[in-house]
Amino acid sequence: MNPGHLAGIDFHAPAEVVARQLIGAVVLIDGVGGRIVETEAYDRADPASHAFSGPTERNAAMFGPPAHAYVYRSYGIHWCLNFVCREEGHGAGVLIRAIEPLAGLDVMRARRDAQDIAALCSGPGKLCQALEVTRAFNGRSLAQPPFELQAAPPGLDIIKGPRIGISKAMDVPWRFGLAGSRFFSRPFR
């Protein structure tokens, strides 16, 4: 199997292409997870990207092989899960912003101390808490346990808009979502 191609997704493609391809795919971690409904793309040439200033100890996984995880802590509080793309050394990734919970609902509810299914994984920090993602997942292959990635069904209606929660390149339309989903971190405008 080509490690850059997984579940119908070409992780060698540009980040905005991979971000779109990931919509509708299912991600499971140790059997817990759901359908990806919201993503954001980041590329080394993008001033909002962690890769913009080049490799550091924190972002090294972003410059690693495609189809691997890049996990970082946002504002020193929440873990965020990204999928590395492009060729090794480039520095690009896709932030998984929200999923529709499908597997392990009771486990996610206990981890998040939340009952509302729409609130379980409706944001990158919530998603990582529900899936128990930590820095220990940084650099790990998406093709090997504890990860499982399943292809998106064909013909999905995908919407796009500007990314959120950033202070640079805010108008770049690299946020993608599954049209009609009620599991977004924030509504699309």
CSV table of C-alpha atoms in Angstrom, one decimal:
chain,number,residue,atom,x,y,z
A,1,MET,CA,0.0,0.0,0.0
A,2,ASN,CA,1.2,3.5,-0.8
A,3,PRO,CA,1.6,5.2,2.6
A,4,GLY,CA,0.5,8.6,1.0
A,5,HIS,CA,-2.8,7.1,-0.2
A,6,LEU,CA,-5.3,5.9,2.4
A,7,ALA,CA,-9.0,5.4,2.4
A,8,GLY,CA,-9.4,7.1,-1.0
A,9,ILE,CA,-7.4,10.1,0.1
A,10,ASP,CA,-4.2,11.3,-1.7
A,11,PHE,CA,-2.2,12.7,1.2
A,12,HIS,CA,0.5,13.8,-1.4
A,13,ALA,CA,-2.0,16.4,-2.7
A,14,PRO,CA,-2.1,20.1,-1.6
A,15,ALA,CA,-3.6,20.7,1.9
A,16,GLU,CA,-6.8,22.3,0.5
A,17,VAL,CA,-7.4,19.2,-1.7
A,18,VAL,CA,-6.8,16.8,1.2
A,19,ALA,CA,-9.0,18.9,3.5
A,20,ARG,CA,-11.9,18.5,1.0
A,21,GLN,CA,-11.3,14.8,0.5
A,22,LEU,CA,-11.4,14.1,4.2
A,23,ILE,CA,-15.0,15.4,4.5
A,24,GLY,CA,-17.2,12.4,5.0
A,25,ALA,CA,-14.4,10.0,5.8
A,26,VAL,CA,-14.6,8.2,9.2
A,27,VAL,CA,-11.7,8.4,11.7
A,28,LEU,CA,-11.5,6.0,14.6
A,29,ILE,CA,-9.0,5.9,17.3
A,30,ASP,CA,-9.0,2.6,19.2
A,31,GLY,CA,-12.5,2.1,17.7
A,32,VAL,CA,-13.9,5.5,19.0
A,33,GLY,CA,-14.7,8.3,16.6
A,34,GLY,CA,-16.9,9.3,13.7
A,35,ARG,CA,-17.5,11.0,10.3
A,36,ILE,CA,-15.3,14.0,9.6
A,37,VAL,CA,-17.6,17.0,9.0
A,38,GLU,CA,-15.3,20.0,9.2
A,39,THR,CA,-11.6,20.5,8.3
A,40,GLU,CA,-9.2,23.4,7.7
A,41,ALA,CA,-6.1,23.4,5.4
A,42,TYR,CA,-2.7,24.9,6.2
A,43,ASP,CA,0.4,25.1,4.0
A,44,ARG,CA,3.9,26.2,4.5
A,45,ALA,CA,3.4,29.3,2.3
A,46,ASP,CA,0.4,30.2,4.4
A,47,PRO,CA,1.2,32.8,7.2
A,48,ALA,CA,-1.5,31.2,9.4
A,49,SER,CA,0.3,27.8,9.3
A,50,HIS,CA,2.6,26.5,12.0
A,51,ALA,CA,4.9,25.5,9.1
A,52,PHE,CA,5.3,29.1,7.8
A,53,SER,CA,8.5,29.9,9.6
A,54,GLY,CA,10.1,26.5,8.9
A,55,PRO,CA,10.7,23.4,11.0
A,56,THR,CA,10.8,23.6,14.8
A,57,GLU,CA,10.7,21.0,17.6
A,58,ARG,CA,6.9,21.7,18.0
A,59,ASN,CA,5.9,21.4,14.3
A,60,ALA,CA,8.5,18.8,13.2
A,61,ALA,CA,5.7,16.2,12.4
A,62,MET,CA,4.2,18.7,9.8
A,63,PHE,CA,7.4,18.3,7.8
A,64,GLY,CA,7.4,14.5,8.1
A,65,PRO,CA,5.8,11.9,5.8
A,66,PRO,CA,2.2,12.4,4.6
A,67,ALA,CA,-0.7,10.4,6.2
A,68,HIS,CA,0.7,10.9,9.7
A,69,ALA,CA,-0.6,12.9,12.7
A,70,TYR,CA,0.5,16.3,13.8
A,71,VAL,CA,-0.7,17.0,17.3
A,72,TYR,CA,-0.2,20.3,19.1
A,73,ARG,CA,-1.6,22.1,22.1
A,74,SER,CA,-3.6,25.2,21.3
A,75,TYR,CA,-3.3,28.2,23.7
A,76,GLY,CA,-1.6,25.8,26.1
A,77,ILE,CA,-5.0,24.2,26.8
A,78,HIS,CA,-6.5,22.0,24.1
A,79,TRP,CA,-4.9,19.3,21.9
A,80,CYS,CA,-5.5,19.6,18.2
A,81,LEU,CA,-5.3,16.8,15.6
A,82,ASN,CA,-4.0,17.4,12.1
A,83,PHE,CA,-3.2,15.1,9.2
A,84,VAL,CA,0.1,15.8,7.4
A,85,CYS,CA,0.0,16.0,3.6
A,86,ARG,CA,2.2,16.9,0.6
A,87,GLU,CA,5.6,15.4,0.3
A,88,GLU,CA,7.9,14.9,3.2
A,89,GLY,CA,9.7,18.1,4.1
A,90,HIS,CA,7.1,20.4,2.7
A,91,GLY,CA,5.2,21.4,5.8
A,92,ALA,CA,1.4,21.1,5.3
A,93,GLY,CA,-1.5,19.7,7.1
A,94,VAL,CA,-5.2,19.5,7.7
A,95,LEU,CA,-6.8,20.4,11.0
A,96,ILE,CA,-9.7,18.1,11.9
A,97,ARG,CA,-12.1,20.6,13.3
A,98,ALA,CA,-15.2,18.5,14.0
A,99,ILE,CA,-16.6,15.0,13.6
A,100,GLU,CA,-20.1,13.5,13.8
A,101,PRO,CA,-19.8,11.0,16.6
A,102,LEU,CA,-20.7,7.4,15.4
A,103,ALA,CA,-18.7,4.9,17.4
A,104,GLY,CA,-18.0,4.7,21.2
A,105,LEU,CA,-20.6,7.3,22.2
A,106,ASP,CA,-20.6,6.3,25.8
A,107,VAL,CA,-16.8,6.4,26.0
A,108,MET,CA,-16.8,9.9,24.4
A,109,ARG,CA,-19.6,11.1,26.8
A,110,ALA,CA,-17.6,9.9,29.8
A,111,ARG,CA,-14.3,11.5,28.5
A,112,ARG,CA,-16.1,14.9,27.8
A,113,ASP,CA,-18.5,14.7,30.7
A,114,ALA,CA,-21.2,15.7,28.2
A,115,GLN,CA,-24.5,14.1,27.0
A,116,ASP,CA,-25.4,16.3,24.0
A,117,ILE,CA,-24.2,14.3,21.0
A,118,ALA,CA,-23.8,17.5,18.9
A,119,ALA,CA,-21.4,19.0,21.5
A,120,LEU,CA,-19.2,15.9,21.9
A,121,CYS,CA,-16.8,16.6,19.0
A,122,SER,CA,-17.8,20.1,17.7
A,123,GLY,CA,-14.4,21.7,17.8
A,124,PRO,CA,-10.8,20.5,17.6
A,125,GLY,CA,-10.2,20.6,21.4
A,126,LYS,CA,-13.5,18.8,22.2
A,127,LEU,CA,-12.8,16.2,19.5
A,128,CYS,CA,-9.3,15.4,20.9
A,129,GLN,CA,-10.7,15.1,24.4
A,130,ALA,CA,-13.5,12.8,23.2
A,131,LEU,CA,-11.0,10.6,21.3
A,132,GLU,CA,-8.4,10.9,24.0
A,133,VAL,CA,-5.8,12.4,21.6
A,134,THR,CA,-2.6,13.7,23.2
A,135,ARG,CA,0.9,14.7,22.1
A,136,ALA,CA,1.7,10.9,22.3
A,137,PHE,CA,-0.1,10.6,18.9
A,138,ASN,CA,2.2,13.1,17.2
A,139,GLY,CA,4.0,11.7,14.2
A,140,ARG,CA,2.1,8.4,14.2
A,141,SER,CA,1.0,6.8,11.0
A,142,LEU,CA,-2.7,7.1,10.1
A,143,ALA,CA,-2.4,3.7,8.4
A,144,GLN,CA,-1.7,1.9,11.7
A,145,PRO,CA,-3.4,1.3,15.0
A,146,PRO,CA,-4.7,3.1,17.0
A,147,PHE,CA,-5.9,5.0,13.9
A,148,GLU,CA,-8.4,3.7,11.4
A,149,LEU,CA,-9.5,5.8,8.4
A,150,GLN,CA,-12.5,4.8,6.3
A,151,ALA,CA,-13.3,6.3,2.9
A,152,ALA,CA,-16.0,8.9,2.5
A,153,PRO,CA,-19.0,7.9,0.4
A,154,PRO,CA,-19.2,9.5,-3.1
A,155,GLY,CA,-21.3,12.5,-4.0
A,156,LEU,CA,-21.3,14.4,-0.8
A,157,ASP,CA,-22.3,18.1,-0.8
A,158,ILE,CA,-19.2,19.9,0.6
A,159,ILE,CA,-19.2,23.6,1.5
A,160,LYS,CA,-16.3,25.9,2.0
A,161,GLY,CA,-15.5,29.2,3.6
A,162,PRO,CA,-12.8,31.2,5.5
A,163,ARG,CA,-11.0,29.5,8.3
A,164,ILE,CA,-11.8,30.5,11.9
A,165,GLY,CA,-9.8,31.1,15.1
A,166,ILE,CA,-6.8,32.6,13.3
A,167,SER,CA,-5.4,36.1,13.1
A,168,LYS,CA,-3.5,35.8,9.7
A,169,ALA,CA,-4.9,34.9,6.2
A,170,MET,CA,-8.4,34.9,7.7
A,171,ASP,CA,-10.2,35.2,4.4
A,172,VAL,CA,-8.5,32.2,2.7
A,173,PRO,CA,-11.4,29.8,2.0
A,174,TRP,CA,-9.7,26.7,3.2
A,175,ARG,CA,-12.4,25.6,5.7
A,176,PHE,CA,-14.5,22.7,4.4
A,177,GLY,CA,-17.7,21.2,5.8
A,178,LEU,CA,-20.3,18.6,5.1
A,179,ALA,CA,-23.4,20.5,4.0
A,180,GLY,CA,-26.3,20.3,6.4
A,181,SER,CA,-24.2,18.9,9.3
A,182,ARG,CA,-25.3,19.9,12.8
A,183,PHE,CA,-21.9,19.0,14.3
A,184,PHE,CA,-19.7,22.0,13.1
A,185,SER,CA,-17.6,23.9,15.6
A,186,ARG,CA,-19.2,27.1,14.3
A,187,PRO,CA,-21.7,27.7,11.4
A,188,PHE,CA,-20.3,28.5,8.0
A,189,ARG,CA,-21.0,32.1,6.8
